[in-house]
Every structure is written in C-alpha cells, then in structure tokens.
XYZ file of C-alpha atoms in Angstrom:
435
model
C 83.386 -18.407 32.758
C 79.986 -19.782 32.181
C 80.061 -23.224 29.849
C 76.488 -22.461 28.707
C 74.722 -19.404 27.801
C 71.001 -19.397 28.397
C 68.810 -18.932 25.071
C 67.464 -15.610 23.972
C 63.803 -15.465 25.122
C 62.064 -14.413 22.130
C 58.794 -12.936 22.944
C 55.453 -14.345 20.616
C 53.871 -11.093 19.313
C 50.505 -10.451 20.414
C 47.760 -11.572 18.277
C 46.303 -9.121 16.529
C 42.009 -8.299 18.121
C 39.532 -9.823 16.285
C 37.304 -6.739 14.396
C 34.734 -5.746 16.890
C 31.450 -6.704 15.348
C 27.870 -5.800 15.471
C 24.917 -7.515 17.830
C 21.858 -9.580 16.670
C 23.453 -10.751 13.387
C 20.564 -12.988 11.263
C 20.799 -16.277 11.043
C 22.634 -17.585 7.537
C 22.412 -20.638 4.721
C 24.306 -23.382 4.586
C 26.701 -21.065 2.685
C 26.885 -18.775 5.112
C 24.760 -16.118 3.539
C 22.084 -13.921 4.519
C 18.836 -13.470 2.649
C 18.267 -9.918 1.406
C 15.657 -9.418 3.434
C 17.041 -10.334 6.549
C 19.820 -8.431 5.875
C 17.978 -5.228 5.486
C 15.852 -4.983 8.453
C 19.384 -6.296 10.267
C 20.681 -3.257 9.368
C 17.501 -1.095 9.810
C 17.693 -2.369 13.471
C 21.051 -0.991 13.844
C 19.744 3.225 13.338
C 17.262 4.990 14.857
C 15.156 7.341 13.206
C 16.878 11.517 13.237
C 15.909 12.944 16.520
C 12.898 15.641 15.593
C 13.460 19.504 15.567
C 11.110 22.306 15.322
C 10.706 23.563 11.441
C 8.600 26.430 10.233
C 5.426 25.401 8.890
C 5.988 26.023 5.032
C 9.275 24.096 5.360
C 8.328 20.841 6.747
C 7.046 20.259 3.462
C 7.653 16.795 2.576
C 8.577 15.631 6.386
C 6.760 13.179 8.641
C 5.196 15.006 11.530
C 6.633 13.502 15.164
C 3.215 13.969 17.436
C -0.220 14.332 16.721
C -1.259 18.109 16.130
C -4.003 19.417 17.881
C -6.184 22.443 16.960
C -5.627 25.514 19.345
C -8.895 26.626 18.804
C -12.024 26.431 16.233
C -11.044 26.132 12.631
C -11.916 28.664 10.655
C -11.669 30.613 13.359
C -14.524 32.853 12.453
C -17.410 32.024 10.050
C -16.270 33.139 6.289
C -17.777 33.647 3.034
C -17.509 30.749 0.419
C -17.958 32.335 -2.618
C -17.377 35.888 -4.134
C -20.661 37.277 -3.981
C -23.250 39.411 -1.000
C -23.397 38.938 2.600
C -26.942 39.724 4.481
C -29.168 38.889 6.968
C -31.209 35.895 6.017
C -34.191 36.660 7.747
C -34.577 39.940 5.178
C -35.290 37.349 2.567
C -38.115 35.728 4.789
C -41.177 36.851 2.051
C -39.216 36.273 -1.290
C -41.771 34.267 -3.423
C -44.799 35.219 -1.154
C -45.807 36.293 -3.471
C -43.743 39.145 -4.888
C -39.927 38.874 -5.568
C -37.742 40.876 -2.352
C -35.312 43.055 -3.661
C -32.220 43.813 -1.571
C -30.081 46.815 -1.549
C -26.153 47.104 -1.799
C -24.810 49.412 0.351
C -21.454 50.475 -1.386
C -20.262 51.794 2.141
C -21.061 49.191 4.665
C -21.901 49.677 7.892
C -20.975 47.573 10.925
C -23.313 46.087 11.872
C -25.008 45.399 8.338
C -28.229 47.615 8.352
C -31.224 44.322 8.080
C -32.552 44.357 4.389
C -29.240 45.894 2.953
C -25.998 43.226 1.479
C -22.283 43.900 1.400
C -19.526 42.840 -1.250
C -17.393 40.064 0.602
C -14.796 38.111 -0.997
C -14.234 34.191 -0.693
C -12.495 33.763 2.442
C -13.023 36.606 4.039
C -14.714 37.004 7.645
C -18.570 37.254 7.537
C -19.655 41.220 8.077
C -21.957 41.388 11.775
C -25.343 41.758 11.015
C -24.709 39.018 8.209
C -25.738 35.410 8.023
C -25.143 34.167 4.550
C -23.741 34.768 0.876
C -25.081 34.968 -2.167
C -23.372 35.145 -5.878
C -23.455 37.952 -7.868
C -24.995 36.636 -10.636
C -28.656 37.345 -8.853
C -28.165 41.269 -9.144
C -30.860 42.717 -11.671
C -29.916 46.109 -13.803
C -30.079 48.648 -10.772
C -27.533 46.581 -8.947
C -29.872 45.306 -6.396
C -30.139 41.163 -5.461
C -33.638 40.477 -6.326
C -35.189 36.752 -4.648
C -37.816 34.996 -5.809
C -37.831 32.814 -2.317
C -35.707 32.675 1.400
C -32.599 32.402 1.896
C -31.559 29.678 4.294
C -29.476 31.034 7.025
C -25.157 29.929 6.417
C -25.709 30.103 2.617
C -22.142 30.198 1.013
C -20.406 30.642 4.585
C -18.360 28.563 6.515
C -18.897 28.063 10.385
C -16.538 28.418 12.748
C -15.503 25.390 13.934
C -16.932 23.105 11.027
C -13.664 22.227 10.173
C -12.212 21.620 13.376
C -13.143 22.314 17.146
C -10.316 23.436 19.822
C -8.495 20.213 20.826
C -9.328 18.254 17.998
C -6.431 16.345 15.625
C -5.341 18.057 12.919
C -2.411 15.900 11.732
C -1.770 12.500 12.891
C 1.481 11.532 14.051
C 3.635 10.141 10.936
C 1.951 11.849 8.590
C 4.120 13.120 6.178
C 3.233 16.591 4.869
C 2.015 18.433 1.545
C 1.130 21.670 0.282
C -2.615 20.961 1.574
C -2.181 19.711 4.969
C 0.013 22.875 5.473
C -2.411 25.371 4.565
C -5.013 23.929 6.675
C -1.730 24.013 9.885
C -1.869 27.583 8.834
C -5.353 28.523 8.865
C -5.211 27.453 12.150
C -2.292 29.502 13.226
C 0.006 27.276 13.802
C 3.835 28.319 13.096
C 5.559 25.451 13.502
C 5.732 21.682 14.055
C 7.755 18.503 15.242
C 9.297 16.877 12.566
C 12.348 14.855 11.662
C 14.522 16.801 9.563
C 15.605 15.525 6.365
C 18.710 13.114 7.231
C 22.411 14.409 6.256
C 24.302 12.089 3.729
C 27.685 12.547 2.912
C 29.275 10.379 0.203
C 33.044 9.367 -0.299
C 33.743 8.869 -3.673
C 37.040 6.704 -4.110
C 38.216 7.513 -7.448
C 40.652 5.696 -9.890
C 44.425 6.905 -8.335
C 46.635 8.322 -10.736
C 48.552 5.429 -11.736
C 45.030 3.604 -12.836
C 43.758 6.942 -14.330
C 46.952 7.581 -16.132
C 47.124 3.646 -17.731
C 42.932 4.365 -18.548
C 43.689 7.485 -20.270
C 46.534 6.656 -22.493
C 44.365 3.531 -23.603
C 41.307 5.391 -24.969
C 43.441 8.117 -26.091
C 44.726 5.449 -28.670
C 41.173 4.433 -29.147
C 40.687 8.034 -30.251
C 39.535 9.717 -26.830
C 41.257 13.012 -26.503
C 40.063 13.947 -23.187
C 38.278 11.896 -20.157
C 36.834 14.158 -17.889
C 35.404 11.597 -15.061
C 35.649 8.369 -14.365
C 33.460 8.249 -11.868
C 30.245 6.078 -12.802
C 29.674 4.516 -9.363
C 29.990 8.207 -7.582
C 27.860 9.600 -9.983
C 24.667 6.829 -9.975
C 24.728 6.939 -6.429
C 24.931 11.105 -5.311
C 21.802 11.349 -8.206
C 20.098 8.172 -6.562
C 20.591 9.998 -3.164
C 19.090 13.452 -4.140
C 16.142 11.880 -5.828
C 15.343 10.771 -1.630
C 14.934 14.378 -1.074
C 17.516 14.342 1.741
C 20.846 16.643 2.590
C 23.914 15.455 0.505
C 27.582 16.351 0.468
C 29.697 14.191 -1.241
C 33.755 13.925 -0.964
C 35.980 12.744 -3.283
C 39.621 11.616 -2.900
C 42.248 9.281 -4.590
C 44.059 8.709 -1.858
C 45.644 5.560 -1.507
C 46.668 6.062 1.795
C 44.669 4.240 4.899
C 45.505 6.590 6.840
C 44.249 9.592 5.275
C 41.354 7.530 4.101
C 40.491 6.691 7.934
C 40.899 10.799 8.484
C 38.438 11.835 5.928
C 35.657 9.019 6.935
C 36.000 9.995 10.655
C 34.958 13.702 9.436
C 32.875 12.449 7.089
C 31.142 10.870 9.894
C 30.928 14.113 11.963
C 27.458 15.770 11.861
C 26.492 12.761 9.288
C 23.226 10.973 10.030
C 24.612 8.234 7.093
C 27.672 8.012 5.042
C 27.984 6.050 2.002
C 31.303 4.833 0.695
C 31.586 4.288 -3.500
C 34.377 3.370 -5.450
C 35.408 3.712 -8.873
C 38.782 1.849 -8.199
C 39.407 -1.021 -9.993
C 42.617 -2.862 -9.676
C 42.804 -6.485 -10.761
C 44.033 -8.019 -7.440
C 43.260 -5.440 -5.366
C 40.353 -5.180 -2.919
C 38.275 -1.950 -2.420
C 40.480 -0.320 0.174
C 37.786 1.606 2.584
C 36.551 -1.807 4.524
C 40.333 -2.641 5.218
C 40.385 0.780 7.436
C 36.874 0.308 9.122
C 37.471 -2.404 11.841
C 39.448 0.102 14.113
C 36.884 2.807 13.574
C 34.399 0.574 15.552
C 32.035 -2.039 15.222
C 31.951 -3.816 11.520
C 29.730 -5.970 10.060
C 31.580 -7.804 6.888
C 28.437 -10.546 5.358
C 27.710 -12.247 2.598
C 24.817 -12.004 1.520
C 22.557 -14.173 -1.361
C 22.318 -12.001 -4.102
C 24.430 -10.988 -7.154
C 25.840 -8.779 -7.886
C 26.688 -7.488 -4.351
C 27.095 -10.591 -2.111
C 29.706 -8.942 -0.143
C 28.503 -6.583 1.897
C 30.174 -3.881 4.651
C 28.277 -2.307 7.323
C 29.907 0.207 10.479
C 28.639 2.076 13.082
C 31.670 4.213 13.366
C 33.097 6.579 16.416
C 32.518 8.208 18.267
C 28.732 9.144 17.431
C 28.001 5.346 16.031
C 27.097 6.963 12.740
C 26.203 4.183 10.241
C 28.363 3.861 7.256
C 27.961 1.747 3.896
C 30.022 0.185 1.820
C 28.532 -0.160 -1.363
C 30.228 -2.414 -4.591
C 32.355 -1.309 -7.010
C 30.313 0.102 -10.152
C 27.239 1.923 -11.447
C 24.954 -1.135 -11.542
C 25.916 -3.661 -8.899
C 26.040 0.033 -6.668
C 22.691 1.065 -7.581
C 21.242 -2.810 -6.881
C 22.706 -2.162 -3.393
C 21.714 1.380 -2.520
C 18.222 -0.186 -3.383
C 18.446 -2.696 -1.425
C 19.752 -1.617 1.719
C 20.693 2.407 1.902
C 17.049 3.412 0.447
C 15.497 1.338 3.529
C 17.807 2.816 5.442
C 17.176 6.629 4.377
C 13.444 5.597 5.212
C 14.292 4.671 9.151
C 16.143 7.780 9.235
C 13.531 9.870 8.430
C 10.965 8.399 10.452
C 8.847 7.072 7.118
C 7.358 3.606 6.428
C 9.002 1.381 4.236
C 8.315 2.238 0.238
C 5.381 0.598 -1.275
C 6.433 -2.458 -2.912
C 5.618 -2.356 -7.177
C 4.555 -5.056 -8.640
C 4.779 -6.021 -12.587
C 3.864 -8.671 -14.618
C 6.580 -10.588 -16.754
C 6.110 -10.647 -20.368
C 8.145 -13.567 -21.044
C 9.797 -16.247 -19.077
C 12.988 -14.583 -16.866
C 16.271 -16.934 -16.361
C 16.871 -17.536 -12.259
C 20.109 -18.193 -10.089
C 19.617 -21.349 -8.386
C 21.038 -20.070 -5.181
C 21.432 -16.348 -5.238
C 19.022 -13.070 -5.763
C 19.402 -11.445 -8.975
C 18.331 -8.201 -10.426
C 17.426 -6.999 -14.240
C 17.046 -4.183 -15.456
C 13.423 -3.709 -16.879
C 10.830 -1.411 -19.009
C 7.563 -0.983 -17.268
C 4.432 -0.721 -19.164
C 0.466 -1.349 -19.108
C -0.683 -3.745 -20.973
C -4.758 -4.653 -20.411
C -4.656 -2.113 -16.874
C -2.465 -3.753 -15.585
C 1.595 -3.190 -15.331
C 3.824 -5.337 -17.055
C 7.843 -5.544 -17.442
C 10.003 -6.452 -20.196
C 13.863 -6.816 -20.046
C 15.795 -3.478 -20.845
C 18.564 -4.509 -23.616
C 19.981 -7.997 -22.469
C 19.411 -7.433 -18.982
C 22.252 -7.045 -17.281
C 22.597 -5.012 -14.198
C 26.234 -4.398 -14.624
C 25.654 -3.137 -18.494
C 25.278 0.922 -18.071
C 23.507 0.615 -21.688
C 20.805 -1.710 -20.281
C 20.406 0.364 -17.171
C 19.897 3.694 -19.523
C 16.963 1.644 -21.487
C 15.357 0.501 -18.131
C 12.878 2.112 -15.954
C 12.950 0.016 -13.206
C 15.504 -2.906 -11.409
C 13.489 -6.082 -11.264
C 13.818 -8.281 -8.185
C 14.141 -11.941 -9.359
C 14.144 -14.825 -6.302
C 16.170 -17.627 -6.683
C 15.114 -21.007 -8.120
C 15.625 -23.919 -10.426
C 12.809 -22.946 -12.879
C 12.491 -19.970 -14.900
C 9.823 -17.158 -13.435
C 6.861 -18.122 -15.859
C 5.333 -15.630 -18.085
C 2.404 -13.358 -16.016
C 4.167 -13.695 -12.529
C 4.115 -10.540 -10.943
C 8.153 -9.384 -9.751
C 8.790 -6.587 -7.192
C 10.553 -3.251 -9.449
C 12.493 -0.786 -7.799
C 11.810 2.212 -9.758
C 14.849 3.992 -11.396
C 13.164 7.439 -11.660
C-alpha cells in the first residue's frame, strides 16, 4: 500500500480573451479621454459610405448622385417655344416699320410646314412648328385676330435652341450632388430614367425599456402621486427614433425588456441583418446597474469601449458587429444626454453613410457670459434668435441638457469647449439645431 498519495492536479481555468477591439484608436489626455472631435471622425473612419443602386429619377429626390451625369444628347432636344403666344417665320416680318405696319395671319389649321407670312398657336414648351423661327405673345393681335408689327422680328424670339442648355456629352450633374425637385426635371428633360445614387441608409433602433419589476415600482409611485395610467416610459427611445426620421433615412425600431443577454445578443444580431447602422437606447435605469447591451457586445465582434471629454456622455460604446461588420451605437441612458450623443457622433455618421459632406457648422452669438467645465465638453440647451442680422443664443430654462423642460424651450444644443474662464458675452458657439 502506497504511504503517500500524490496531490490532486487542479487545473488553472483559462483566462478569459481580452474583447477584440477596433484599429487606429486616437490618441487620448492625460485622463485617458478622447476629444469629441477625434472621436467622431474615429468612428467615421470605421464605415464606408452605402454601396450605390440604381433609383428612378423622381425618387432619388433628396440623394447624392454617385458619378457625374452626362447629357445623351442636346438639351432641349428640339428648339421650343418660351412663351404662350405665335410661332412664324421671321423673315415675314422683314418690312414691319418700313414704313407701314406688316400684318400676319393666323392660320387656325396649321399646316406643316408653316405657310411663310402665316403664325400658329404654340404653347410654352412645346416643339417649334417647321417653317417657324420665333414666338411672339398674344398680346400683339389687333381686333381681326391678326399679329400686326410695327418693325422685324429677330430670328429665335421666345424659343429655345436645341442644345442651349446642354450639348451631347456635356455634365449635367456633378458627382455628389445631392438632388432636388429642379435638378430632376432638367435629368428628365433630357430623358434620362434613372441614376446612381446611394440609397437612403437603413437604421434600426433597439429600444431597452424599463423591465417589469422597474416599471411596476415606477407605476405604483406616480399612481400615489395621482397618475392613473403611464402609457410609456420611453423618453430616450422616443427623442432618438424622431431625431432619426428628421435625417430622412429608413427606420425600424425594436423594442424589448428583456433582461436576458442572451436574447438581447439574438435580437441585435438580427437587428444587425440588412442594417446599414443600429442604434442601441435605453430607458433602464437601475441604481447599481449598468446599461446591459455593451456587456453582450464584445463576443459579437470588435468593440470599442472610450471615454471620451464631454458630459454628459463620456462613456461611449462603439461595434462593428458579425458577420457583415455592421456598425452599432451605444448611446446614454436618457432623452438629453442621448440626443447630445446622436449629435455628436450617429448624425456624422448617418452623413458617411449616405455619401454627404459633413453638416454645415451654425454659429451663434452668446448673449451673456456661459459657465465652462474645466476639463470636459459640455452642451446647453439654447434659443436662437437675430439680434442686429446677426444670430444670437440665449440659454433655454436653466440650461441643462438632462432637463426635458429646458430641451422643450430650446431650439438648438449649444457646443461649449472646455476652459477655466467663462465664454464671454458675443463669442460665437457652434448649435446643433433641434428642429
């Protein structure tokens, strides 16, 4: 009988793999924060702009164009009348004035060609008759119905030459433009049917909601406040879908209590499926408890978890999620610090998506001296107004991003840099517009 036993190997469990992250992360503070602007175009770098598709003409309305658009042949097409009015030959009128007044004929049934010394009723728009070189109104017919002239006619009078617009080859539309009623009906006057253009991206939304338990203890609270019946709770979901739409871009949103991961991780995998972006909210607030969708994101592929110098919202989380690498965004609990993100970050990113330039920065005047954080970005809400020609902001209620009331009264989110001193009175803040 053995005297000693040998000891129980006890195998070290593995350690667990560290969250796969994302390339070319920008360079921090000493606090290890990013700037908001570097933290944008970080993520901006991350997507590429929706591959283009073929749209009919009247439906790429509002979309950026994805190559230069040439003319397939002479626009107009044909030489047209201008004006309402009579079409004849020029050269009839050669001896108005010299020194008698020519009087021209209206033949009610025109021929083709146009019989020389005779005019025809033509409509704006309308092809030039043969025999026809130029238009005049109808206010120059006398009480018999004929045109009289006191002197010529120069030939193309009221008409439009083929080609004056455009000649065959020439560029119609530059590539990027984006397109409006006008620059389509010009596309269609030259017959063309459709264009290149990146289609308006597809946005889906998951809307964590207060679970029951938290819904249950909020409900029996303002019922003995007097509330009889709550029908949403859902702020954050709500500022953020009507933020979205007001892009002018494809939105579904889904909504779930769940407070399981892993039927959280199921329903942002097929959120992610035929997505371009998807946009996580939350309306859950637990004391103690983190917002549960960037706990599930690591295994769901590369994560970006940053801090970032700006309040509210200096946590931010960023995914490019399997198996398409469809970018998703975590955005902070709450209608104000939310919106102050989606601002910030998604609205850049909804740009890049659809092939656009960046939004044109507004600038407004303060109307009073505006409190800084010495470290951090801030944002208040504002009122926008002009004052002298020029715009001007004023604080909406006390201010505060996170108030709902202040962000009703505001117009715009004002962008305040960090410092020691207070932004002086008359220094001009970027606004992101609210509406």
């Amino acid at each position: 009988m053995a005297l000693f036993h040998r000891k129980k190997q006890v195998e070290a469990p593995e350690p667990e793999a560290e969250p796969l992250g994302l390339p070319g992360a920008p360079e921090t503070d000493m606090s290890d924060r990013r700037s908001v602007d570097d933290h944008r175009d970080y993520l901006c770098s991350l997507v590429q702009a929706v591959p283009p598709v073929a749209v009919e003409v009247p439906r790429a309305v509002g979309l950026a164009v994805c190559e230069d658009v040439h003319a397939p042949h002479d626009v107009p097409v044909v030489t047209t009348a201008v004006i309402d009015g009579y079409a004849l030959d020029s050269a009839s009128t050669r001896m108005a004035g010299r020194p008698d007044a020519v009087e021209i004929q209206v033949d009610r049934r025109p021929p083709s060609p146009v019989i020389p010394g005779t005019a025809v009723r033509v409509v704006a728009g309308s092809p030039l008759p043969e025999g026809t070189d130029c238009v005049l109104p109808p206010d120059l017919l006398n009480a018999d119905g004929d045109i009289v002239l006191f002197s010529p006619v120069k030939r193309w009078a009221g008409a439009r030459l083929a080609g004056s617009d455009y000649g065959r080859g020439e560029v119609l539309v530059r590539n990027g433009t984006i397109l409006h009623p006008g620059i389509i009906s010009v596309l269609a006057s030259a017959g063309i049917d459709e264009v290149f253009v990146r289609p308006r991206p597809k946005v889906v939304i998951v809307a964590v909601r207060a679970d029951e338990d938290q819904r249950a203890e909020i409900e029996r609270k303002a019922r003995a406040n007097g509330a009889e019946d709550i029908a949403s709770l859902d702020a954050t979901a709500a500022a953020i879908e009507s933020a979205t739409r007001a892009l002018d871009v494809n939105v579904t949103v889904v909504s779930t209590n769940t407070s399981s991961d892993s039927e959280l991780t199921r329903l942002l995998a097929n959120a992610g499926r035929g997505a371009d972006l998807v946009i996580a909210t939350s309306d859950r607030i637990v004391v103690g408890q983190q917002d549960p969708v960037p706990s599930v994101l690591p295994p769901m592929g590369g994560t970006d978890f940053a801090r970032v110098a700006m309040e509210p919202g200096a946590n931010q989380v960023f995914a490019l999620i399997d198996p398409g690498l469809v970018p998703l965004i975590v955005l902070p609990v709450g209608p104000g610090p939310a919106l102050v993100s989606f601002m910030a970050f998604v609205q850049p990113l909804l740009r890049k998506l659809s092939g656009l330039p960046p939004v044109e920065k507004l600038k407004a005047e303060t109307d009073r001296p505006i409190a800084r954080h010495p470290e951090s970005t801030t944002f208040v809400p504002v009122r926008l107004a002009r004052v002298g020609g020029r715009p001007v902001l004023s604080r909406a209620g006390m201010g505060d991003v996170t108030h709902v009331v202040d962000l009703s009264m505001a117009d715009a989110i004002a962008v305040v840099g960090a410092g020691d001193e207070p932004v002086p009175t008359g220094m001009p803040l970027t606004c992101w517009r609210l509406g």
